[in-house]
PDB file of C-alpha atoms and ligand atoms in Angstrom:
ATOM      1  CA  MET A 126      77.138  25.363 159.898  1.00 48.00           C
ATOM      2  CA  THR A 127      78.453  28.664 158.616  1.00 48.00           C
ATOM      3  CA  PRO A 128      81.876  29.636 159.929  1.00 54.00           C
ATOM      4  CA  ALA A 129      82.015  33.001 161.642  1.00 54.00           C
ATOM      5  CA  GLY A 130      82.549  35.763 159.146  1.00 54.00           C
ATOM      6  CA  ALA A 131      81.516  33.794 156.065  1.00 63.00           C
ATOM      7  CA  ALA A 132      78.404  34.843 154.203  1.00 71.00           C
ATOM      8  CA  ALA A 133      75.388  32.640 154.821  1.00 78.00           C
ATOM      9  CA  PRO A 134      74.288  30.459 151.927  1.00 91.00           C
ATOM     10  CA  GLN A 135      71.419  31.910 149.949  1.00 94.00           C
ATOM     11  CA  GLU A 136      68.964  29.270 151.146  1.00 94.00           C
ATOM     12  CA  ALA A 137      69.600  30.224 154.777  1.00 96.00           C
ATOM     13  CA  VAL A 138      68.997  33.861 153.909  1.00 97.00           C
ATOM     14  CA  TRP A 139      65.641  32.973 152.344  1.00 97.00           C
ATOM     15  CA  HIS A 140      64.540  31.261 155.541  1.00 98.00           C
ATOM     16  CA  ILE A 141      65.655  34.215 157.652  1.00 98.00           C
ATOM     17  CA  ASP A 142      63.846  36.588 155.300  1.00 98.00           C
ATOM     18  CA  ALA A 143      60.680  34.549 155.958  1.00 98.00           C
ATOM     19  CA  ALA A 144      61.131  35.059 159.705  1.00 98.00           C
ATOM     20  CA  GLU A 145      61.711  38.755 159.045  1.00 98.00           C
ATOM     21  CA  ALA A 146      58.358  38.997 157.294  1.00 98.00           C
ATOM     22  CA  LEU A 147      56.595  37.295 160.215  1.00 98.00           C
ATOM     23  CA  VAL A 148      58.028  39.553 162.909  1.00 98.00           C
ATOM     24  CA  GLY A 149      57.487  42.635 160.731  1.00 98.00           C
ATOM     25  CA  ILE A 150      53.711  42.580 160.780  1.00 96.00           C
ATOM     26  CA  ASP A 151      52.319  45.721 162.352  1.00 95.00           C
ATOM     27  CA  PRO A 152      49.682  44.922 164.964  1.00 92.00           C
ATOM     28  CA  GLY A 153      49.696  48.444 166.330  1.00 86.00           C
ATOM     29  CA  GLY A 154      49.199  50.045 162.897  1.00 90.00           C
ATOM     30  CA  ARG A 155      52.263  52.245 163.470  1.00 88.00           C
ATOM     31  CA  GLY A 156      53.339  52.291 159.838  1.00 92.00           C
ATOM     32  CA  ILE A 157      56.536  50.314 160.452  1.00 95.00           C
ATOM     33  CA  ALA A 158      56.445  48.851 156.917  1.00 95.00           C
ATOM     34  CA  ARG A 159      57.744  52.228 155.786  1.00 96.00           C
ATOM     35  CA  PHE A 160      60.981  51.908 157.740  1.00 97.00           C
ATOM     36  CA  ILE A 161      61.657  48.178 157.696  1.00 97.00           C
ATOM     37  CA  VAL A 162      64.998  47.477 156.016  1.00 96.00           C
ATOM     38  CA  PRO A 163      64.501  44.254 154.034  1.00 97.00           C
ATOM     39  CA  GLY A 164      67.292  41.730 154.523  1.00 98.00           C
ATOM     40  CA  SER A 165      68.452  43.417 157.706  1.00 98.00           C
ATOM     41  CA  LEU A 166      67.535  40.498 159.941  1.00 98.00           C
ATOM     42  CA  ALA A 167      69.766  38.085 158.033  1.00 98.00           C
ATOM     43  CA  ARG A 168      72.660  40.543 158.030  1.00 98.00           C
ATOM     44  CA  ALA A 169      72.215  41.197 161.760  1.00 98.00           C
ATOM     45  CA  ALA A 170      72.130  37.481 162.558  1.00 98.00           C
ATOM     46  CA  GLU A 171      75.259  36.902 160.486  1.00 98.00           C
ATOM     47  CA  ALA A 172      77.029  39.700 162.337  1.00 98.00           C
ATOM     48  CA  LEU A 173      76.091  38.243 165.738  1.00 98.00           C
ATOM     49  CA  ARG A 174      77.035  34.723 164.665  1.00 97.00           C
ATOM     50  CA  GLY A 175      80.603  35.961 164.356  1.00 92.00           C
ATOM     51  CA  ALA A 176      80.646  37.823 167.666  1.00 98.00           C
ATOM     52  CA  ARG A 177      83.084  37.158 170.485  1.00 98.00           C
ATOM     53  CA  ARG A 178      81.187  39.016 173.213  1.00 98.00           C
ATOM     54  CA  VAL A 179      77.878  40.855 172.886  1.00 99.00           C
ATOM     55  CA  ALA A 180      76.664  43.658 175.151  1.00 99.00           C
ATOM     56  CA  ILE A 181      72.861  43.872 175.094  1.00 99.00           C
ATOM     57  CA  THR A 182      70.908  46.866 176.320  1.00 98.00           C
ATOM     58  CA  THR A 183      67.163  47.170 176.748  1.00 98.00           C
ATOM     59  CA  GLY A 184      64.571  48.851 178.964  1.00 98.00           C
ATOM     60  CA  PHE A 185      62.076  51.494 177.911  1.00 98.00           C
ATOM     61  CA  PRO A 186      60.651  53.586 180.735  1.00 96.00           C
ATOM     62  CA  LYS A 187      56.902  53.815 181.142  1.00 95.00           C
ATOM     63  CA  ASP A 188      55.539  56.042 183.909  1.00 91.00           C
ATOM     64  CA  GLY A 189      58.853  55.694 185.718  1.00 87.00           C
ATOM     65  CA  LYS A 190      58.781  51.886 185.492  1.00 94.00           C
ATOM     66  CA  GLY A 191      60.056  49.617 182.704  1.00 96.00           C
ATOM     67  CA  GLU A 192      57.923  48.088 180.001  1.00 97.00           C
ATOM     68  CA  THR A 193      57.311  44.433 179.126  1.00 98.00           C
ATOM     69  CA  ASP A 194      58.582  44.870 175.575  1.00 98.00           C
ATOM     70  CA  GLY A 195      62.354  44.520 175.492  1.00 98.00           C
ATOM     71  CA  PRO A 196      63.667  42.508 178.454  1.00 98.00           C
ATOM     72  CA  PRO A 197      62.067  39.200 177.358  1.00 98.00           C
ATOM     73  CA  GLY A 198      63.549  39.665 173.899  1.00 98.00           C
ATOM     74  CA  ALA A 199      66.953  40.544 175.337  1.00 98.00           C
ATOM     75  CA  ALA A 200      66.878  37.381 177.452  1.00 98.00           C
ATOM     76  CA  ALA A 201      65.865  35.201 174.507  1.00 98.00           C
ATOM     77  CA  LEU A 202      68.726  36.572 172.414  1.00 99.00           C
ATOM     78  CA  ALA A 203      71.217  36.250 175.267  1.00 99.00           C
ATOM     79  CA  ARG A 204      70.319  32.600 175.835  1.00 98.00           C
ATOM     80  CA  ALA A 205      70.724  31.823 172.135  1.00 98.00           C
ATOM     81  CA  LEU A 206      74.140  33.509 172.012  1.00 98.00           C
ATOM     82  CA  LEU A 207      75.273  31.739 175.177  1.00 98.00           C
ATOM     83  CA  ALA A 208      74.183  28.400 173.677  1.00 98.00           C
ATOM     84  CA  LEU A 209      76.425  29.174 170.692  1.00 98.00           C
ATOM     85  CA  GLY A 210      79.395  29.901 172.938  1.00 98.00           C
ATOM     86  CA  VAL A 211      79.226  33.682 172.511  1.00 98.00           C
ATOM     87  CA  GLU A 212      79.851  35.689 175.681  1.00 98.00           C
ATOM     88  CA  VAL A 213      77.045  38.010 176.752  1.00 98.00           C
ATOM     89  CA  VAL A 214      76.702  40.936 179.122  1.00 98.00           C
ATOM     90  CA  HIS A 215      73.505  42.916 179.667  1.00 98.00           C
ATOM     91  CA  VAL A 216      73.974  46.632 180.230  1.00 98.00           C
ATOM     92  CA  VAL A 217      70.881  48.181 181.762  1.00 98.00           C
ATOM     93  CA  ASP A 218      70.068  51.319 183.746  1.00 98.00           C
ATOM     94  CA  SER A 219      69.251  50.987 187.428  1.00 97.00           C
ATOM     95  CA  ARG A 220      65.527  51.494 186.808  1.00 95.00           C
ATOM     96  CA  CYS A 221      65.249  48.595 184.331  1.00 97.00           C
ATOM     97  CA  ALA A 222      67.992  46.298 185.677  1.00 98.00           C
ATOM     98  CA  PRO A 223      65.610  44.228 187.867  1.00 98.00           C
ATOM     99  CA  LEU A 224      63.496  43.474 184.785  1.00 98.00           C
ATOM    100  CA  VAL A 225      66.515  41.873 183.115  1.00 98.00           C
ATOM    101  CA  ALA A 226      68.210  40.353 186.165  1.00 98.00           C
ATOM    102  CA  CYS A 227      65.019  38.389 186.989  1.00 98.00           C
ATOM    103  CA  LEU A 228      65.310  36.513 183.682  1.00 98.00           C
ATOM    104  CA  ASP A 229      68.576  34.795 184.559  1.00 95.00           C
ATOM    105  CA  ALA A 230      70.034  35.093 181.054  1.00 98.00           C
ATOM    106  CA  GLY A 231      73.602  36.154 181.702  1.00 98.00           C
ATOM    107  CA  PRO A 232      75.388  38.754 183.825  1.00 98.00           C
ATOM    108  CA  VAL A 233      73.865  42.223 184.206  1.00 98.00           C
ATOM    109  CA  GLU A 234      75.985  45.370 184.391  1.00 98.00           C
ATOM    110  CA  THR A 235      73.915  48.179 185.875  1.00 98.00           C
ATOM    111  CA  ALA A 236      74.934  51.532 184.433  1.00 97.00           C
ATOM    112  CA  ASP A 237      73.368  54.971 184.334  1.00 97.00           C
ATOM    113  CA  LEU A 238      74.826  57.408 181.827  1.00 97.00           C
ATOM    114  CA  THR A 239      74.218  61.103 181.506  1.00 97.00           C
ATOM    115  CA  PRO A 240      73.503  61.894 177.856  1.00 96.00           C
ATOM    116  CA  GLY A 241      76.527  63.646 176.397  1.00 95.00           C
ATOM    117  CA  ASP A 242      78.927  62.341 179.056  1.00 97.00           C
ATOM    118  CA  ARG A 243      81.366  60.950 176.553  1.00 97.00           C
ATOM    119  CA  ALA A 244      84.027  60.144 179.122  1.00 98.00           C
ATOM    120  CA  ALA A 245      81.676  57.973 181.168  1.00 98.00           C
ATOM    121  CA  ALA A 246      80.377  56.248 178.037  1.00 98.00           C
ATOM    122  CA  THR A 247      83.942  55.580 176.872  1.00 98.00           C
ATOM    123  CA  ALA A 248      84.820  54.055 180.248  1.00 98.00           C
ATOM    124  CA  LEU A 249      81.680  51.900 180.180  1.00 98.00           C
ATOM    125  CA  LEU A 250      82.404  50.726 176.633  1.00 98.00           C
ATOM    126  CA  ALA A 251      85.897  49.687 177.695  1.00 98.00           C
ATOM    127  CA  ARG A 252      84.561  47.895 180.767  1.00 98.00           C
ATOM    128  CA  LEU A 253      81.996  45.939 178.730  1.00 98.00           C
ATOM    129  CA  ASP A 254      84.779  44.640 176.446  1.00 98.00           C
ATOM    130  CA  ALA A 255      82.163  43.773 173.819  1.00 98.00           C
ATOM    131  CA  SER A 256      82.910  42.965 170.179  1.00 98.00           C
ATOM    132  CA  HIS A 257      79.291  43.824 169.282  1.00 98.00           C
ATOM    133  CA  LEU A 258      76.531  45.991 170.775  1.00 99.00           C
ATOM    134  CA  VAL A 259      72.810  45.186 170.610  1.00 99.00           C
ATOM    135  CA  ALA A 260      69.894  47.419 171.622  1.00 99.00           C
ATOM    136  CA  ILE A 261      66.408  45.984 171.968  1.00 98.00           C
ATOM    137  CA  GLU A 262      63.690  48.560 172.594  1.00 98.00           C
ATOM    138  CA  ARG A 263      66.045  51.077 174.141  1.00 98.00           C
ATOM    139  CA  PRO A 264      65.270  54.808 173.923  1.00 98.00           C
ATOM    140  CA  GLY A 265      67.391  56.686 171.400  1.00 98.00           C
ATOM    141  CA  ARG A 266      67.586  60.440 171.658  1.00 98.00           C
ATOM    142  CA  ALA A 267      65.605  62.571 169.213  1.00 98.00           C
ATOM    143  CA  GLN A 268      67.001  65.402 167.121  1.00 98.00           C
ATOM    144  CA  ASP A 269      66.585  67.931 169.931  1.00 98.00           C
ATOM    145  CA  GLY A 270      68.512  65.709 172.368  1.00 98.00           C
ATOM    146  CA  THR A 271      65.473  64.654 174.400  1.00 98.00           C
ATOM    147  CA  TYR A 272      64.033  61.147 174.705  1.00 98.00           C
ATOM    148  CA  ARG A 273      60.422  60.715 173.635  1.00 98.00           C
ATOM    149  CA  ASN A 274      57.761  58.063 173.930  1.00 97.00           C
ATOM    150  CA  MET A 275      55.503  57.262 170.980  1.00 95.00           C
ATOM    151  CA  ARG A 276      53.005  59.912 172.028  1.00 95.00           C
ATOM    152  CA  GLY A 277      55.734  62.524 171.816  1.00 97.00           C
ATOM    153  CA  VAL A 278      55.969  62.968 175.589  1.00 97.00           C
ATOM    154  CA  ASP A 279      59.416  63.948 176.888  1.00 97.00           C
ATOM    155  CA  ILE A 280      60.720  61.059 179.037  1.00 97.00           C
ATOM    156  CA  THR A 281      64.251  62.405 179.431  1.00 97.00           C
ATOM    157  CA  ALA A 282      63.936  62.661 183.208  1.00 96.00           C
ATOM    158  CA  THR A 283      63.452  58.902 183.536  1.00 95.00           C
ATOM    159  CA  THR A 284      65.846  57.786 180.782  1.00 97.00           C
ATOM    160  CA  SER A 285      69.523  56.959 181.158  1.00 97.00           C
ATOM    161  CA  GLY A 286      71.757  57.858 178.216  1.00 98.00           C
ATOM    162  CA  LEU A 287      72.864  54.348 177.277  1.00 98.00           C
ATOM    163  CA  ASP A 288      72.398  55.327 173.631  1.00 98.00           C
ATOM    164  CA  GLU A 289      75.695  57.193 174.047  1.00 98.00           C
ATOM    165  CA  LEU A 290      77.401  53.798 173.606  1.00 98.00           C
ATOM    166  CA  PHE A 291      75.949  53.491 170.109  1.00 98.00           C
ATOM    167  CA  LEU A 292      77.031  56.992 169.145  1.00 98.00           C
ATOM    168  CA  LEU A 293      80.573  56.083 170.197  1.00 98.00           C
ATOM    169  CA  ALA A 294      80.458  52.721 168.396  1.00 98.00           C
ATOM    170  CA  ALA A 295      79.458  54.469 165.163  1.00 98.00           C
ATOM    171  CA  GLU A 296      82.535  56.696 165.136  1.00 98.00           C
ATOM    172  CA  PRO A 297      85.526  55.662 163.055  1.00 97.00           C
ATOM    173  CA  GLY A 298      88.408  54.817 165.376  1.00 97.00           C
ATOM    174  CA  PRO A 299      88.971  52.737 168.476  1.00 96.00           C
ATOM    175  CA  HIS A 300      85.322  52.697 169.613  1.00 98.00           C
ATOM    176  CA  ARG A 301      84.009  51.416 166.296  1.00 98.00           C
ATOM    177  CA  ARG A 302      82.303  48.038 166.483  1.00 98.00           C
ATOM    178  CA  PRO A 303      79.285  46.420 164.809  1.00 98.00           C
ATOM    179  CA  THR A 304      75.897  47.350 166.243  1.00 98.00           C
ATOM    180  CA  VAL A 305      72.448  45.762 165.942  1.00 99.00           C
ATOM    181  CA  ALA A 306      69.252  47.497 167.036  1.00 99.00           C
ATOM    182  CA  VAL A 307      65.648  46.345 167.322  1.00 99.00           C
ATOM    183  CA  GLY A 308      62.731  48.748 167.515  1.00 98.00           C
ATOM    184  CA  ASP A 309      59.034  48.977 166.790  1.00 97.00           C
ATOM    185  CA  GLY A 310      58.239  52.673 166.738  1.00 97.00           C
ATOM    186  CA  GLY A 311      61.119  54.778 165.491  1.00 98.00           C
ATOM    187  CA  ASN A 312      62.084  56.348 168.817  1.00 98.00           C
ATOM    188  CA  GLU A 313      64.597  53.651 169.721  1.00 98.00           C
ATOM    189  CA  VAL A 314      68.370  53.256 169.398  1.00 99.00           C
ATOM    190  CA  GLY A 315      69.177  52.364 165.798  1.00 98.00           C
ATOM    191  CA  MET A 316      66.288  54.157 164.149  1.00 98.00           C
ATOM    192  CA  GLY A 317      68.600  57.058 163.373  1.00 98.00           C
ATOM    193  CA  SER A 318      69.721  54.959 160.423  1.00 98.00           C
ATOM    194  CA  VAL A 319      66.213  55.152 158.941  1.00 98.00           C
ATOM    195  CA  ARG A 320      65.189  58.472 160.490  1.00 98.00           C
ATOM    196  CA  GLY A 321      63.979  60.059 157.280  1.00 97.00           C
ATOM    197  CA  ARG A 322      61.509  57.229 156.768  1.00 97.00           C
ATOM    198  CA  VAL A 323      60.391  57.197 160.419  1.00 98.00           C
ATOM    199  CA  VAL A 324      59.555  60.895 160.277  1.00 97.00           C
ATOM    200  CA  GLY A 325      57.080  60.318 157.454  1.00 94.00           C
ATOM    201  CA  ALA A 326      55.618  57.122 158.868  1.00 95.00           C
ATOM    202  CA  VAL A 327      54.697  57.538 162.540  1.00 95.00           C
ATOM    203  CA  PRO A 328      52.615  60.143 164.369  1.00 94.00           C
ATOM    204  CA  HIS A 329      54.804  62.911 165.860  1.00 96.00           C
ATOM    205  CA  GLY A 330      57.595  61.481 163.674  1.00 96.00           C
ATOM    206  CA  GLU A 331      59.673  64.650 163.545  1.00 97.00           C
ATOM    207  CA  VAL A 332      59.591  64.926 167.349  1.00 98.00           C
ATOM    208  CA  VAL A 333      60.036  61.273 168.370  1.00 98.00           C
ATOM    209  CA  ALA A 334      62.334  59.857 165.660  1.00 98.00           C
ATOM    210  CA  SER A 335      65.718  58.905 167.059  1.00 98.00           C
ATOM    211  CA  VAL A 336      68.995  60.129 165.579  1.00 98.00           C
ATOM    212  CA  VAL A 337      71.038  57.267 167.074  1.00 98.00           C
ATOM    213  CA  PRO A 338      72.187  54.868 164.346  1.00 98.00           C
ATOM    214  CA  ALA A 339      73.032  51.173 164.174  1.00 98.00           C
ATOM    215  CA  ASP A 340      74.675  49.096 161.476  1.00 98.00           C
ATOM    216  CA  HIS A 341      71.804  46.618 161.334  1.00 98.00           C
ATOM    217  CA  VAL A 342      68.304  47.867 162.093  1.00 98.00           C
ATOM    218  CA  VAL A 343      65.581  45.311 162.754  1.00 98.00           C
ATOM    219  CA  VAL A 344      62.087  46.813 162.748  1.00 98.00           C
ATOM    220  CA  ALA A 345      59.364  44.574 164.127  1.00 98.00           C
ATOM    221  CA  GLY A 346      55.753  44.611 165.313  1.00 98.00           C
ATOM    222  CA  THR A 347      57.003  44.533 168.885  1.00 98.00           C
ATOM    223  CA  SER A 348      60.660  44.545 169.837  1.00 98.00           C
ATOM    224  CA  ASN A 349      60.398  41.157 171.560  1.00 98.00           C
ATOM    225  CA  TRP A 350      59.336  39.760 168.182  1.00 98.00           C
ATOM    226  CA  GLY A 351      62.343  41.367 166.542  1.00 98.00           C
ATOM    227  CA  ALA A 352      64.604  39.698 169.100  1.00 99.00           C
ATOM    228  CA  TRP A 353      62.943  36.360 168.388  1.00 98.00           C
ATOM    229  CA  GLY A 354      63.648  37.056 164.731  1.00 98.00           C
ATOM    230  CA  LEU A 355      67.340  37.415 165.575  1.00 99.00           C
ATOM    231  CA  VAL A 356      67.213  34.116 167.473  1.00 99.00           C
ATOM    232  CA  ALA A 357      65.516  32.529 164.451  1.00 98.00           C
ATOM    233  CA  GLY A 358      68.308  33.851 162.251  1.00 98.00           C
ATOM    234  CA  LEU A 359      70.963  32.451 164.555  1.00 98.00           C
ATOM    235  CA  SER A 360      69.061  29.143 164.643  1.00 98.00           C
ATOM    236  CA  VAL A 361      69.054  28.872 160.851  1.00 98.00           C
ATOM    237  CA  LEU A 362      72.741  29.786 160.614  1.00 97.00           C
ATOM    238  CA  ALA A 363      73.699  27.319 163.362  1.00 97.00           C
ATOM    239  CA  ASN A 364      71.265  24.624 162.149  1.00 97.00           C
ATOM    240  CA  ARG A 365      69.839  24.379 165.648  1.00 97.00           C
ATOM    241  CA  ASP A 366      66.528  25.526 167.163  1.00 98.00           C
ATOM    242  CA  LEU A 367      67.540  28.152 169.719  1.00 98.00           C
ATOM    243  CA  LEU A 368      64.079  29.720 170.181  1.00 98.00           C
ATOM    244  CA  SER A 369      62.362  29.843 173.559  1.00 97.00           C
ATOM    245  CA  THR A 370      59.560  27.401 174.234  1.00 98.00           C
ATOM    246  CA  ASP A 371      56.104  28.901 174.657  1.00 98.00           C
ATOM    247  CA  ASP A 372      56.327  28.176 178.373  1.00 98.00           C
ATOM    248  CA  LEU A 373      59.650  29.977 178.757  1.00 98.00           C
ATOM    249  CA  ALA A 374      58.432  32.985 176.760  1.00 98.00           C
ATOM    250  CA  ARG A 375      55.323  33.159 178.961  1.00 98.00           C
ATOM    251  CA  ALA A 376      57.387  32.775 182.122  1.00 98.00           C
ATOM    252  CA  ASP A 377      59.711  35.586 181.026  1.00 98.00           C
ATOM    253  CA  VAL A 378      56.881  38.079 180.720  1.00 98.00           C
ATOM    254  CA  ALA A 379      55.417  36.968 184.044  1.00 98.00           C
ATOM    255  CA  ALA A 380      58.817  37.436 185.687  1.00 98.00           C
ATOM    256  CA  VAL A 381      59.225  40.919 184.213  1.00 98.00           C
ATOM    257  CA  ILE A 382      55.852  41.913 185.663  1.00 98.00           C
ATOM    258  CA  ALA A 383      56.719  40.406 189.042  1.00 98.00           C
ATOM    259  CA  ALA A 384      59.912  42.490 188.967  1.00 98.00           C
ATOM    260  CA  GLY A 385      57.919  45.694 188.455  1.00 97.00           C
ATOM    261  CA  GLY A 386      57.397  45.840 184.682  1.00 98.00           C
ATOM    262  CA  VAL A 387      54.285  47.229 183.026  1.00 98.00           C
ATOM    263  CA  ASP A 388      52.754  47.165 179.559  1.00 97.00           C
ATOM    264  CA  GLY A 389      54.275  49.999 177.529  1.00 96.00           C
ATOM    265  CA  VAL A 390      50.925  51.035 176.079  1.00 95.00           C
ATOM    266  CA  THR A 391      48.423  50.477 178.897  1.00 96.00           C
ATOM    267  CA  GLY A 392      50.791  51.046 181.819  1.00 96.00           C
ATOM    268  CA  LYS A 393      49.209  48.082 183.589  1.00 97.00           C
ATOM    269  CA  ALA A 394      51.102  45.320 185.404  1.00 97.00           C
ATOM    270  CA  GLU A 395      49.513  42.601 183.280  1.00 96.00           C
ATOM    271  CA  PRO A 396      50.971  39.865 181.029  1.00 94.00           C
ATOM    272  CA  THR A 397      50.486  41.927 177.899  1.00 96.00           C
ATOM    273  CA  VAL A 398      52.975  43.552 175.510  1.00 97.00           C
ATOM    274  CA  ASP A 399      52.259  46.841 173.740  1.00 96.00           C
ATOM    275  CA  GLY A 400      48.597  46.507 174.670  1.00 96.00           C
ATOM    276  CA  MET A 401      48.225  43.005 173.252  1.00 97.00           C
ATOM    277  CA  PRO A 402      47.460  39.787 175.129  1.00 97.00           C
ATOM    278  CA  PHE A 403      50.598  37.640 175.249  1.00 97.00           C
ATOM    279  CA  GLU A 404      48.794  34.989 173.219  1.00 97.00           C
ATOM    280  CA  ARG A 405      49.237  37.303 170.218  1.00 97.00           C
ATOM    281  CA  SER A 406      53.002  37.191 170.771  1.00 98.00           C
ATOM    282  CA  LEU A 407      52.922  33.415 171.118  1.00 98.00           C
ATOM    283  CA  GLU A 408      51.227  33.149 167.712  1.00 98.00           C
ATOM    284  CA  VAL A 409      54.191  34.982 166.207  1.00 98.00           C
ATOM    285  CA  LEU A 410      56.698  32.860 168.142  1.00 98.00           C
ATOM    286  CA  ARG A 411      55.040  29.667 166.893  1.00 98.00           C
ATOM    287  CA  ALA A 412      55.040  30.898 163.305  1.00 98.00           C
ATOM    288  CA  VAL A 413      58.724  31.835 163.547  1.00 98.00           C
ATOM    289  CA  ARG A 414      59.479  28.438 165.075  1.00 98.00           C
ATOM    290  CA  ALA A 415      57.779  26.730 162.114  1.00 98.00           C
ATOM    291  CA  VAL A 416      60.083  28.652 159.775  1.00 98.00           C
ATOM    292  CA  VAL A 417      63.138  27.564 161.781  1.00 98.00           C
ATOM    293  CA  ARG A 418      62.042  23.931 161.902  1.00 97.00           C
ATOM    294  CA  ALA A 419      61.502  23.947 158.139  1.00 96.00           C
ATOM    295  CA  ALA A 420      65.003  25.336 157.654  1.00 96.00           C
ATOM    296  CA  LEU A 421      66.837  22.829 159.850  1.00 94.00           C
ATOM    297  CA  GLN A 422      68.914  20.280 157.968  1.00 88.00           C
ATOM    298  CA  PRO A 423      69.507  16.720 159.224  1.00 86.00           C
ATOM    299  CA  ALA A 424      72.806  16.649 161.073  1.00 76.00           C
TER     300      ALA A 424
HETATM  301 ZN1  LIG B  88      59.177  50.878 170.827  1.00 94.43          ZN
HETATM  302 ZN1  LIG B  89      57.144  47.840 171.856  1.00 94.43          ZN
END
């Protein structure tokens, strides 16, 4: 087991890199290969392995509801961190909070922030008392200050400014703390760190690309897969399989739909993610699990 703060042995990094490759396939043909940061998954997992308390935000609005990509990944990561003795708090806007609360993966702080309300964001950051921040499929503002979906549509009216936390955390000074972000399109929190590459890669890139940075940016085929990649990384570092079973992963998506979630591409209340049958996600989960199992050392 790697002590918190120590660099992972090279062999562990190789295994995590293998998981990174699996979750980085691009089923939607969005061009994500052009803004993947190789090695980022291992560095993100190492950062989280050393965390005291992690605040996780997720929830991407779709037609005024919340989408099925994000909350299941947030829950999977939260459960893995809790199993490792790391404290977790979810911070979610009131629209998406039911989609996280239904997954029973740690306490949920419901918070709505007005973009640019630095005082409110500062108070929230203090209240969360987190050593690390994680965003999984959470809208990050674009260059013009609006929030955009992948089609370039302005979704500012239905989006809370939780990305303000990541702007604060990036500043030198008392708010500074490590941040990890998972995205699959370039319009999410964290993608500001690779904005130049997003602009050239995705349709409407200049309009949709987020300016909100993160220290460790995990780009994946869907953001749930990226979160599973983080769990795989933690599993390798802790020498313990922390991934969800197929049944739990399936149940999570079903629960999100029962709580009002919809597919982020089709808008339908069906057990699909980004327009794909959930079986496609399970194939990725199984492949990632095989990588983890191959990495585990006898105790
Ligand atoms: Zn996305
Ligand atoms: Zn997605």
